[in-house]
mmCIF file of C-alpha atoms in Angstrom:
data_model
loop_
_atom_site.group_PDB
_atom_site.id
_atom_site.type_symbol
_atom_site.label_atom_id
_atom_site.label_comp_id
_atom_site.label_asym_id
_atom_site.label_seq_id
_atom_site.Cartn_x
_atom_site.Cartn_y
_atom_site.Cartn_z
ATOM 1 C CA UNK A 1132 7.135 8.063 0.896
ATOM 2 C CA UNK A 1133 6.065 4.457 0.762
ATOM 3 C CA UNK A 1134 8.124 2.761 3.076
ATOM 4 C CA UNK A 1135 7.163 -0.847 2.091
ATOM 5 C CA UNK A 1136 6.437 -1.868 -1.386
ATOM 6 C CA UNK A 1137 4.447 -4.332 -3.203
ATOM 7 C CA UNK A 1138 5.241 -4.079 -7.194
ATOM 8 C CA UNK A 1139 3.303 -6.462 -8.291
ATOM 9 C CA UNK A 1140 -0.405 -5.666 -7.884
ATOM 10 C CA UNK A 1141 -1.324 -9.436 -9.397
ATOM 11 C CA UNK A 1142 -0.225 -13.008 -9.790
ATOM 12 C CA UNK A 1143 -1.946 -15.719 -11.465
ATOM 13 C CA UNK A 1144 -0.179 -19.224 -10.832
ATOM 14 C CA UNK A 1145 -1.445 -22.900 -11.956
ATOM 15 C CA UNK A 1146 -2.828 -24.470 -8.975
ATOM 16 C CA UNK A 1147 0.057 -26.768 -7.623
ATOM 17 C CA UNK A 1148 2.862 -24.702 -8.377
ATOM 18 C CA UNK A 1149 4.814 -22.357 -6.627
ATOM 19 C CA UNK A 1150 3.839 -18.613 -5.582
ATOM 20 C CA UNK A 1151 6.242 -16.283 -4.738
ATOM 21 C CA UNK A 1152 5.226 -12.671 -3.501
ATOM 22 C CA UNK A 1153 7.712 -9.819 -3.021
ATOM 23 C CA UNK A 1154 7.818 -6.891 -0.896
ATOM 24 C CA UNK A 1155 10.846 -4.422 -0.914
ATOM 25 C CA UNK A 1156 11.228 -1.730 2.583
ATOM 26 C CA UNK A 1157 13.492 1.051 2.589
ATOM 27 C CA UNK A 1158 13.942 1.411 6.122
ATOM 28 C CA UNK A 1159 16.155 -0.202 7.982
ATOM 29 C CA UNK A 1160 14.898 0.027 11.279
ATOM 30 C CA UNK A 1161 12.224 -2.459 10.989
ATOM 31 C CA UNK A 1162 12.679 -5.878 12.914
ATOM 32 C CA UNK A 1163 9.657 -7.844 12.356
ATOM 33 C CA UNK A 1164 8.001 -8.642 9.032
ATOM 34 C CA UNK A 1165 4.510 -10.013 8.729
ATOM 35 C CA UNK A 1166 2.649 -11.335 5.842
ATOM 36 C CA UNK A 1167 -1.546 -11.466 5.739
ATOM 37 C CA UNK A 1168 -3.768 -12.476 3.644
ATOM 38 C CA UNK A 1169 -7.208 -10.883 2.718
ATOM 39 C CA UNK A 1170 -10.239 -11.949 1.281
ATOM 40 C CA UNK A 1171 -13.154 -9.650 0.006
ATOM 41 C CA UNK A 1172 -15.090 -7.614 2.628
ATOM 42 C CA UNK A 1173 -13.023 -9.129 5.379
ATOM 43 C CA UNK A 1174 -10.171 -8.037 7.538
ATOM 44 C CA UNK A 1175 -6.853 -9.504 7.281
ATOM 45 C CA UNK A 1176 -5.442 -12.457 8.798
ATOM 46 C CA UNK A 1177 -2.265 -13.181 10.078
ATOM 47 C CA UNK A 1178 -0.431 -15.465 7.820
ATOM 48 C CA UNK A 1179 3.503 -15.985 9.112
ATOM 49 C CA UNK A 1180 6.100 -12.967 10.216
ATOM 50 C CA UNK A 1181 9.783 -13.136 11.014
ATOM 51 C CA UNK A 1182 12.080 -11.492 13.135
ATOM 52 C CA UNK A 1183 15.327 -9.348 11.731
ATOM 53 C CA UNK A 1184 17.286 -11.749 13.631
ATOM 54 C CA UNK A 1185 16.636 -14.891 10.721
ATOM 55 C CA UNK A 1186 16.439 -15.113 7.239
ATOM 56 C CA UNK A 1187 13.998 -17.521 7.061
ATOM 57 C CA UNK A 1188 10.428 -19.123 8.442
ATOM 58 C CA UNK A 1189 8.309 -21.743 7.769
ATOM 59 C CA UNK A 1190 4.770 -23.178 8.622
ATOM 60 C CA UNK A 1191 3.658 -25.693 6.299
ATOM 61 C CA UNK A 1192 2.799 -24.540 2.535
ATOM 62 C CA UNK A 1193 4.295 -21.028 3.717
ATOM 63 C CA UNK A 1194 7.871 -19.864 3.863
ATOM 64 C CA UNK A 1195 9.101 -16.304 4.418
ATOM 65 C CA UNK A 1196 12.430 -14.715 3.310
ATOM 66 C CA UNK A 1197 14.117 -12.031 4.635
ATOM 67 C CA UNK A 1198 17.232 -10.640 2.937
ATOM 68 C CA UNK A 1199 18.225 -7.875 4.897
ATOM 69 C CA UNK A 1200 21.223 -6.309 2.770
ATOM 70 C CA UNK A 1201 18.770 -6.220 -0.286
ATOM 71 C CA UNK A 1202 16.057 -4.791 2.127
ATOM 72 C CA UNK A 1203 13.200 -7.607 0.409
ATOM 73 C CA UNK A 1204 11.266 -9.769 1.473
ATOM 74 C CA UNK A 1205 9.171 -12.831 0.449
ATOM 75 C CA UNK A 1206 6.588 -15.314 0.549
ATOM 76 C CA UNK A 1207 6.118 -18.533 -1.219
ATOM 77 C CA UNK A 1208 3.486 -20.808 -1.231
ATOM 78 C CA UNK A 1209 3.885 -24.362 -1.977
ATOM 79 C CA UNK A 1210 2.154 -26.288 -3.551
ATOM 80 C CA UNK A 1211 -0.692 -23.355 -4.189
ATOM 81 C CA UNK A 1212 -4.042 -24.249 -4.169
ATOM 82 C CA UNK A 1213 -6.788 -22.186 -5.171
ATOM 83 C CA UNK A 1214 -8.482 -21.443 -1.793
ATOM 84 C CA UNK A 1215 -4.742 -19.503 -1.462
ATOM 85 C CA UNK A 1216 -6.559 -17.120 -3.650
ATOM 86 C CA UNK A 1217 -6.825 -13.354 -2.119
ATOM 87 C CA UNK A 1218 -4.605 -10.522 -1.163
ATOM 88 C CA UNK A 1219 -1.269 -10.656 0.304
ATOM 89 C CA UNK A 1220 -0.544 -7.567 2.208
ATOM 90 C CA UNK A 1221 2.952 -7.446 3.376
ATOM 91 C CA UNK A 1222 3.936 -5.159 6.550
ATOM 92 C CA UNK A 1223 6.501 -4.038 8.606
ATOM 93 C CA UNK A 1224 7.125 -2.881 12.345
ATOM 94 C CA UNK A 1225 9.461 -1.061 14.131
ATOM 95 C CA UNK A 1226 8.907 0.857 17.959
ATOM 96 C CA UNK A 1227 8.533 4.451 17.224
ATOM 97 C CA UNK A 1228 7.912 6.817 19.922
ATOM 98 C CA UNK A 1229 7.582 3.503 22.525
ATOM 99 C CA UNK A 1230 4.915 1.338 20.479
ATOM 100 C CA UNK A 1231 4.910 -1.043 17.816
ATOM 101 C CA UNK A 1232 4.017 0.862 14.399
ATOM 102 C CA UNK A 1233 3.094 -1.058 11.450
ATOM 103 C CA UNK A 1234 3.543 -0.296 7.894
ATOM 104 C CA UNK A 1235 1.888 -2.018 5.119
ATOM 105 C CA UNK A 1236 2.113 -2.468 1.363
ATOM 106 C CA UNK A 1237 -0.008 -1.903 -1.266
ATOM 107 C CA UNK A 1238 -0.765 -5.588 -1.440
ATOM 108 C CA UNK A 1239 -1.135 -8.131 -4.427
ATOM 109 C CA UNK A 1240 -3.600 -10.180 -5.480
ATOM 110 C CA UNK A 1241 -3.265 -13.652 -6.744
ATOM 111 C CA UNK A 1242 -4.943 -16.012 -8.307
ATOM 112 C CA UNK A 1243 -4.181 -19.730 -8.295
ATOM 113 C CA UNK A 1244 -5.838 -21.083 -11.230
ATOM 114 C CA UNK A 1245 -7.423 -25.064 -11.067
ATOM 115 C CA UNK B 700 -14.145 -17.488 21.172
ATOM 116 C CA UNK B 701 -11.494 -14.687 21.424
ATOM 117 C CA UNK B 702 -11.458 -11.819 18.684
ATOM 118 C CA UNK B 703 -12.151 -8.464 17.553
ATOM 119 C CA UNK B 704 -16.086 -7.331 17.017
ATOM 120 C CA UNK B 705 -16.405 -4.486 14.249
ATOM 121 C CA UNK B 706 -19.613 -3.597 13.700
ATOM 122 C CA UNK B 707 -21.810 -2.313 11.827
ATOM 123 C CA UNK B 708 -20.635 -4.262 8.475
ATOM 124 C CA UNK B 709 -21.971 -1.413 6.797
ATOM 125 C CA UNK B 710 -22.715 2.234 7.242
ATOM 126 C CA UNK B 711 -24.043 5.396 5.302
ATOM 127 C CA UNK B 712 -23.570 8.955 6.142
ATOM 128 C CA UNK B 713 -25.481 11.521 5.134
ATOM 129 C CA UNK B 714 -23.501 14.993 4.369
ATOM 130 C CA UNK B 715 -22.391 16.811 7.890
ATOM 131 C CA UNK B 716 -23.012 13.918 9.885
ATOM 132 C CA UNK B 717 -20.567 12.421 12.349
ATOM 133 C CA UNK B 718 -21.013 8.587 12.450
ATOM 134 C CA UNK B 719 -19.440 5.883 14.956
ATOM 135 C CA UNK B 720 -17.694 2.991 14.267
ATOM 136 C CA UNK B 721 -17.157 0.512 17.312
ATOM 137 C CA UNK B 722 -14.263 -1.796 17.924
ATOM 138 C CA UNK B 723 -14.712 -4.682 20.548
ATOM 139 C CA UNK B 724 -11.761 -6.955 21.549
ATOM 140 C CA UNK B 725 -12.026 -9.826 24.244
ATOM 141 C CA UNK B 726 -8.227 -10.729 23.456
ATOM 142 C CA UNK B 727 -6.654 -9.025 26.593
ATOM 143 C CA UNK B 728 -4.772 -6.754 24.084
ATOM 144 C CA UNK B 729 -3.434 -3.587 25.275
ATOM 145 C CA UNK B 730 -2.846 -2.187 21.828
ATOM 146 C CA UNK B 731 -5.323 -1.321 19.495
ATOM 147 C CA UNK B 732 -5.157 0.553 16.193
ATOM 148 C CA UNK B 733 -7.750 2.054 13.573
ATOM 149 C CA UNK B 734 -7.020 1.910 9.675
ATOM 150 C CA UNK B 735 -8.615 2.755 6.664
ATOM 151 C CA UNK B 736 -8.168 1.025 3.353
ATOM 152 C CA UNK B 737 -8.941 2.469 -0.513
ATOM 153 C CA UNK B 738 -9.273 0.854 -3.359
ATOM 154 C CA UNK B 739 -5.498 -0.106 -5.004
ATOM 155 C CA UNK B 740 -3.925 1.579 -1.673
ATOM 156 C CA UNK B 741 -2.398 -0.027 1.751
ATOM 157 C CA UNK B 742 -3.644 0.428 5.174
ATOM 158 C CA UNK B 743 -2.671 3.472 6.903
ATOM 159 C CA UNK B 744 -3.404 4.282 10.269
ATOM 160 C CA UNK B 745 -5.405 6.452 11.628
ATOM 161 C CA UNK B 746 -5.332 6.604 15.136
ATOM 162 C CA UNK B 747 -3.796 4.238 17.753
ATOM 163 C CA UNK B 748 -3.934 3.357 21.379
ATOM 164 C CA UNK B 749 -1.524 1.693 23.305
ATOM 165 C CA UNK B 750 -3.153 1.692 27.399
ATOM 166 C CA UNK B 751 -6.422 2.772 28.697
ATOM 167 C CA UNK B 752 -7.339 6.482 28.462
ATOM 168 C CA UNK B 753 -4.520 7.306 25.822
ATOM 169 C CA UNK B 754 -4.171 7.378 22.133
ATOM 170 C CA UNK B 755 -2.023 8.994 19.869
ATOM 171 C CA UNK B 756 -2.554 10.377 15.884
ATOM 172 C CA UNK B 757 -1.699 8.300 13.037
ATOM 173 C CA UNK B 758 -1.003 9.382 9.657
ATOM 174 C CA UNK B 759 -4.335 10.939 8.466
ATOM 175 C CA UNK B 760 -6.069 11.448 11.785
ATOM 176 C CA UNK B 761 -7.852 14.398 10.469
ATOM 177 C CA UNK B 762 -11.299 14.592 10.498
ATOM 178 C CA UNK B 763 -11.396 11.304 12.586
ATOM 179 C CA UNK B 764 -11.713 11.176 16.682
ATOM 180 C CA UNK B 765 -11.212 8.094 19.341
ATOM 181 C CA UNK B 766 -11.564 7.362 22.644
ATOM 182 C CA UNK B 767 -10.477 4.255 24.830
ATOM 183 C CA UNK B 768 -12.522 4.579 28.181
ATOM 184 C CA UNK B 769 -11.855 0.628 28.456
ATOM 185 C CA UNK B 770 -9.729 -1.669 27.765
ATOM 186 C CA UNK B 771 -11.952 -3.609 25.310
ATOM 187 C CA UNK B 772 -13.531 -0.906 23.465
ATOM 188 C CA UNK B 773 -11.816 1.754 20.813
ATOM 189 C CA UNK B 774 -14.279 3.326 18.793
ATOM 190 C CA UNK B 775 -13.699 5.636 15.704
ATOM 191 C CA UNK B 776 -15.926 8.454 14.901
ATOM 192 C CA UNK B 777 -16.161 10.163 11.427
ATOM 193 C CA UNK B 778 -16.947 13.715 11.865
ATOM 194 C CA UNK B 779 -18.099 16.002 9.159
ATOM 195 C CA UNK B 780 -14.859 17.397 9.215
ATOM 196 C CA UNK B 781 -13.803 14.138 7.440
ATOM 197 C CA UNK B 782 -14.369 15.397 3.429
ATOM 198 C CA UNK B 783 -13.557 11.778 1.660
ATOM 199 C CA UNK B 784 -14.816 9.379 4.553
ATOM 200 C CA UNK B 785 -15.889 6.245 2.216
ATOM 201 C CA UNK B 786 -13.771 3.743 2.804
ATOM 202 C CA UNK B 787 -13.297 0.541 4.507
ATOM 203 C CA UNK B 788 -12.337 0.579 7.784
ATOM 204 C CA UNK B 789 -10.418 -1.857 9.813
ATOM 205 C CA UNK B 790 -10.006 -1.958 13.378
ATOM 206 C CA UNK B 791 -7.037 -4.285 14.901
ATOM 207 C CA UNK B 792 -4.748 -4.914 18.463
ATOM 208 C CA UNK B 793 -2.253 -7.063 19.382
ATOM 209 C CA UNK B 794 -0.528 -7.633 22.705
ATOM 210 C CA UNK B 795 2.204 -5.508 24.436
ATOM 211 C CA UNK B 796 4.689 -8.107 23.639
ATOM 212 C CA UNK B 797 7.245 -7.540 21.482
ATOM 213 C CA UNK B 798 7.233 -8.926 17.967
ATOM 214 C CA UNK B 799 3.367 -9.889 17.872
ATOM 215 C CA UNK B 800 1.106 -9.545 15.033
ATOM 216 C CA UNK B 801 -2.166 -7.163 15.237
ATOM 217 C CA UNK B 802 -5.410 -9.457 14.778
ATOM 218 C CA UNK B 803 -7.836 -8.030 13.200
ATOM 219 C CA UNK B 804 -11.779 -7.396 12.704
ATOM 220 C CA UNK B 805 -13.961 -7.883 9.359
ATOM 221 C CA UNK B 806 -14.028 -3.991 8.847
ATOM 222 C CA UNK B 807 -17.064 -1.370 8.500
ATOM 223 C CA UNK B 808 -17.435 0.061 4.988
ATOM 224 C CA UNK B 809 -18.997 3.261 5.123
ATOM 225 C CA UNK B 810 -20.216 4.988 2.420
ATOM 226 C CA UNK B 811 -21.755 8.372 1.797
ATOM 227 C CA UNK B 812 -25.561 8.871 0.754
#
């Protein structure tokens, strides 16, 4: 049962335009939301996350969403530029048995094209 | 420089051999997890470690053992027990604190000869 979900395994956008990536959880016990991003033969980094408490979260090019009622989540990029270029892994966390357990989608990759 | 060590970058195992993959964190995290990742899948955990001498089974644990003798070390060993052990595996922790993200390392693909 995939808990969090990534339907889109690519995206190509024009460099300078907007990218938005989507992720979609069924369970409604997570309360913290984190996006990373992933290049090649590396381990992910920590992009942005938000709390259940808000519906939105920015730091610079990078905004998160969080609509809880629809259960989705996303992350745009503005304006993309092509060193944006990797995977986007969402991920979600909720305490389970007294620790933090994180879930994690499928990913997408995009492309941001010059 | 604060982070998480994985090493080696890469590894091969020959057939019925158990391999070890270390894990080295100079954050000061008390939490530290081990995932594997496949091609067109997610990460999913394997095992996970929240203090000093205790950890607790992820969601494909089998064939896989850890031990956390110290705070800054969590290595993962691949036993032979492990039938579909290539992968790429990734090795993160994250403070006790509430709503923190894991860091993680740059991963140890392993592959079988």
């Amino acid at each position: 049962d995939q808990q969090v979900k990534q339907n889109s395994p690519s995206l190509s956008v024009q460099e300078g335009r907007i990218s938005i990536l989507n992720c979609d959880y069924t369970n409604s016990m997570f309360d913290y939301f984190l996006w990373y991003k992933k290049y090649p033969a590396e381990g992910p980094t920590f992009l942005i996350s938000i709390s259940s408490i808000k519906d939105k979260n920015e730091d610079g090019r990078f905004t998160v969403f969080l609509n809880k009622s629809a259960k989705h989540l996303s992350l745009h990029i503005v304006p993309s530029q092509p060193g944006d270029s990797a995977v986007y892994f969402c991920a979600a966390s909720a305490i389970t048995s007294g620790t933090y357990k994180y879930i994690f989608g499928t990913g997408t990759r995009l492309k941001v094209l010059a | 420089d604060g982070g998480i060590t994985q090493s080696p970058k890469y590894l091969f195992r020959k057939e019925g051999q158990n391999v070890t993959l270390s894990c080295e964190q100079n954050l000061n995290h008390d939490a530290m997890y081990w995932y594997r990742q496949d091609p067109g899948q997610g990460l999913r955990l394997i095992y996970y470690s929240q203090i000093v001498n205790d950890f607790q089974k992820g969601d494909i644990a089998e064939g896989y053992s850890v031990s956390r003798e110290k705070k800054e070390s969590f290595p993962l060993t691949v036993t032979s027990a492990q039938k579909n052990p290539t992968a790429f595996y990734l090795c993160a922790s994250r403070s006790w604190d509430s709503n923190q993200p894991q860091h993680f390392g740059d991963g140890t693909r392993l592959s079988i000869l």
